[in-house]
């Protein structure tokens, strides 16, 4: 494995941060990361707004996950907030524009598919890396 490859802990943290960020934004809620004090518990060396997107190798290396239990606790909290939001949306909600900085504008449907796709890609990377470990 390359020394600057994204570690499993970072990949898991990053996919959770992106899901938390994106779902909170379209739900009009504060992210679990800040609302429930996860940012403080993780104590990472960068601002609470960071999701890992665009991180260089040095920033990835600085993302030290304190414990697997902390990461799985955050995962459970992100899942709970995402599931609560998803239970409340209707078919008509899926056509709502959530980001007009793009052409065409991004709808809720497209944003949710993007989050799911990103999560699956990172889970696949985690599975691949896990298979490389002795």
mmCIF file of C-alpha atoms in Angstrom:
data_model
loop_
_atom_site.group_PDB
_atom_site.id
_atom_site.type_symbol
_atom_site.label_atom_id
_atom_site.label_comp_id
_atom_site.label_asym_id
_atom_site.label_seq_id
_atom_site.Cartn_x
_atom_site.Cartn_y
_atom_site.Cartn_z
ATOM 1 C CA UNK A 1 0.000 0.000 0.000
ATOM 2 C CA UNK A 2 1.339 3.473 -0.836
ATOM 3 C CA UNK A 3 2.386 5.503 2.209
ATOM 4 C CA UNK A 4 0.131 8.409 1.229
ATOM 5 C CA UNK A 5 -2.956 6.291 0.464
ATOM 6 C CA UNK A 6 -6.121 7.389 2.245
ATOM 7 C CA UNK A 7 -6.442 5.236 5.378
ATOM 8 C CA UNK A 8 -9.624 3.345 6.226
ATOM 9 C CA UNK A 9 -10.412 5.591 9.202
ATOM 10 C CA UNK A 10 -10.110 8.718 7.109
ATOM 11 C CA UNK A 11 -12.292 7.294 4.331
ATOM 12 C CA UNK A 12 -15.006 6.365 6.837
ATOM 13 C CA UNK A 13 -14.825 9.772 8.555
ATOM 14 C CA UNK A 14 -14.911 11.578 5.203
ATOM 15 C CA UNK A 15 -17.920 9.708 3.820
ATOM 16 C CA UNK A 16 -19.804 10.412 7.055
ATOM 17 C CA UNK A 17 -18.851 14.087 7.028
ATOM 18 C CA UNK A 18 -20.012 14.523 3.429
ATOM 19 C CA UNK A 19 -23.311 12.747 4.142
ATOM 20 C CA UNK A 20 -23.820 14.813 7.308
ATOM 21 C CA UNK A 21 -22.983 18.060 5.497
ATOM 22 C CA UNK A 22 -25.101 17.437 2.414
ATOM 23 C CA UNK A 23 -28.168 15.983 4.125
ATOM 24 C CA UNK A 24 -28.169 18.678 6.814
ATOM 25 C CA UNK A 25 -28.019 21.350 4.119
ATOM 26 C CA UNK A 26 -30.994 20.044 2.132
ATOM 27 C CA UNK A 27 -32.928 19.352 5.347
ATOM 28 C CA UNK A 28 -32.305 22.868 6.644
ATOM 29 C CA UNK A 29 -30.727 21.493 9.826
ATOM 30 C CA UNK A 30 -27.436 21.880 11.623
ATOM 31 C CA UNK A 31 -24.968 19.101 10.990
ATOM 32 C CA UNK A 32 -24.783 16.350 13.602
ATOM 33 C CA UNK A 33 -21.011 17.013 13.642
ATOM 34 C CA UNK A 34 -21.500 20.381 15.351
ATOM 35 C CA UNK A 35 -24.997 20.106 16.849
ATOM 36 C CA UNK A 36 -24.207 17.000 18.898
ATOM 37 C CA UNK A 37 -20.602 17.869 19.800
ATOM 38 C CA UNK A 38 -18.875 15.298 17.598
ATOM 39 C CA UNK A 39 -16.370 17.872 16.307
ATOM 40 C CA UNK A 40 -15.154 18.503 19.849
ATOM 41 C CA UNK A 41 -15.008 14.802 20.711
ATOM 42 C CA UNK A 42 -12.900 14.017 17.657
ATOM 43 C CA UNK A 43 -10.609 16.989 18.345
ATOM 44 C CA UNK A 44 -9.252 17.155 14.794
ATOM 45 C CA UNK A 45 -6.737 19.887 13.856
ATOM 46 C CA UNK A 46 -9.006 21.836 11.507
ATOM 47 C CA UNK A 47 -12.298 23.686 11.565
ATOM 48 C CA UNK A 48 -15.650 21.994 12.130
ATOM 49 C CA UNK A 49 -16.796 22.927 8.630
ATOM 50 C CA UNK A 50 -14.239 20.574 7.042
ATOM 51 C CA UNK A 51 -15.462 17.375 5.407
ATOM 52 C CA UNK A 52 -12.173 16.148 3.959
ATOM 53 C CA UNK A 53 -13.124 17.214 0.450
ATOM 54 C CA UNK A 54 -9.989 18.425 -1.341
ATOM 55 C CA UNK A 55 -7.662 17.390 1.485
ATOM 56 C CA UNK A 56 -4.042 16.872 0.534
ATOM 57 C CA UNK A 57 -1.925 13.987 1.885
ATOM 58 C CA UNK A 58 -0.743 16.056 4.861
ATOM 59 C CA UNK A 59 -4.287 16.952 5.910
ATOM 60 C CA UNK A 60 -5.405 13.338 5.511
ATOM 61 C CA UNK A 61 -2.488 12.197 7.677
ATOM 62 C CA UNK A 62 -3.471 14.761 10.348
ATOM 63 C CA UNK A 63 -6.957 13.255 10.547
ATOM 64 C CA UNK A 64 -6.369 10.847 13.418
ATOM 65 C CA UNK A 65 -9.552 9.054 14.459
ATOM 66 C CA UNK A 66 -9.409 8.756 18.276
ATOM 67 C CA UNK A 67 -11.234 5.406 18.452
ATOM 68 C CA UNK A 68 -13.381 3.063 16.386
ATOM 69 C CA UNK A 69 -16.186 3.517 18.927
ATOM 70 C CA UNK A 70 -16.192 7.268 18.396
ATOM 71 C CA UNK A 71 -16.392 6.780 14.634
ATOM 72 C CA UNK A 72 -19.226 4.243 14.867
ATOM 73 C CA UNK A 73 -21.067 6.533 17.289
ATOM 74 C CA UNK A 74 -20.863 9.372 14.800
ATOM 75 C CA UNK A 75 -21.940 6.995 12.015
ATOM 76 C CA UNK A 76 -25.032 6.056 14.010
ATOM 77 C CA UNK A 77 -25.915 9.694 14.638
ATOM 78 C CA UNK A 78 -25.479 10.635 10.955
ATOM 79 C CA UNK A 79 -27.563 7.643 9.903
ATOM 80 C CA UNK A 80 -30.342 8.543 12.347
ATOM 81 C CA UNK A 81 -30.563 12.149 11.132
ATOM 82 C CA UNK A 82 -30.427 11.093 7.463
ATOM 83 C CA UNK A 83 -33.121 8.433 7.962
ATOM 84 C CA UNK A 84 -35.364 10.898 9.797
ATOM 85 C CA UNK A 85 -35.093 13.363 6.930
ATOM 86 C CA UNK A 86 -35.686 10.711 4.260
ATOM 87 C CA UNK A 87 -38.818 9.416 6.022
ATOM 88 C CA UNK A 88 -40.331 12.893 5.761
ATOM 89 C CA UNK A 89 -39.837 13.657 2.078
ATOM 90 C CA UNK A 90 -42.400 13.161 -0.663
ATOM 91 C CA UNK A 91 -42.043 12.441 -4.358
ATOM 92 C CA UNK A 92 -42.780 16.114 -5.051
ATOM 93 C CA UNK A 93 -39.908 17.161 -2.746
ATOM 94 C CA UNK A 94 -37.407 15.343 -4.975
ATOM 95 C CA UNK A 95 -37.823 17.970 -7.721
ATOM 96 C CA UNK A 96 -36.983 20.867 -5.367
ATOM 97 C CA UNK A 97 -33.872 22.764 -6.466
ATOM 98 C CA UNK A 98 -31.311 22.641 -3.668
ATOM 99 C CA UNK A 99 -28.318 24.191 -5.447
ATOM 100 C CA UNK A 100 -28.672 26.698 -8.262
ATOM 101 C CA UNK A 101 -24.929 27.252 -8.699
ATOM 102 C CA UNK A 102 -24.932 24.567 -11.407
ATOM 103 C CA UNK A 103 -26.432 24.414 -14.877
ATOM 104 C CA UNK A 104 -28.777 22.670 -14.729
ATOM 105 C CA UNK A 105 -29.598 23.405 -11.079
ATOM 106 C CA UNK A 106 -29.267 20.474 -8.678
ATOM 107 C CA UNK A 107 -32.498 18.965 -7.364
ATOM 108 C CA UNK A 108 -32.944 17.135 -4.094
ATOM 109 C CA UNK A 109 -33.119 13.869 -6.050
ATOM 110 C CA UNK A 110 -29.750 14.481 -7.719
ATOM 111 C CA UNK A 111 -28.109 15.567 -4.452
ATOM 112 C CA UNK A 112 -29.290 12.446 -2.620
ATOM 113 C CA UNK A 113 -28.130 10.160 -5.438
ATOM 114 C CA UNK A 114 -24.772 11.955 -5.346
ATOM 115 C CA UNK A 115 -24.412 11.328 -1.600
ATOM 116 C CA UNK A 116 -25.328 7.662 -2.003
ATOM 117 C CA UNK A 117 -22.890 7.252 -4.897
ATOM 118 C CA UNK A 118 -20.092 8.946 -2.958
ATOM 119 C CA UNK A 119 -20.755 6.747 0.093
ATOM 120 C CA UNK A 120 -20.689 3.567 -2.002
ATOM 121 C CA UNK A 121 -17.459 4.587 -3.718
ATOM 122 C CA UNK A 122 -15.739 5.195 -0.380
ATOM 123 C CA UNK A 123 -17.144 1.981 1.102
ATOM 124 C CA UNK A 124 -15.686 0.128 -1.884
ATOM 125 C CA UNK A 125 -12.328 1.775 -1.268
ATOM 126 C CA UNK A 126 -12.513 0.730 2.390
ATOM 127 C CA UNK A 127 -13.291 -2.852 1.387
ATOM 128 C CA UNK A 128 -10.412 -2.902 -1.063
ATOM 129 C CA UNK A 129 -7.935 -1.531 1.496
ATOM 130 C CA UNK A 130 -9.172 -3.975 4.122
ATOM 131 C CA UNK A 131 -8.438 -6.813 1.710
ATOM 132 C CA UNK A 132 -4.847 -5.603 1.362
ATOM 133 C CA UNK A 133 -4.196 -5.804 5.104
ATOM 134 C CA UNK A 134 -2.537 -8.936 6.471
#
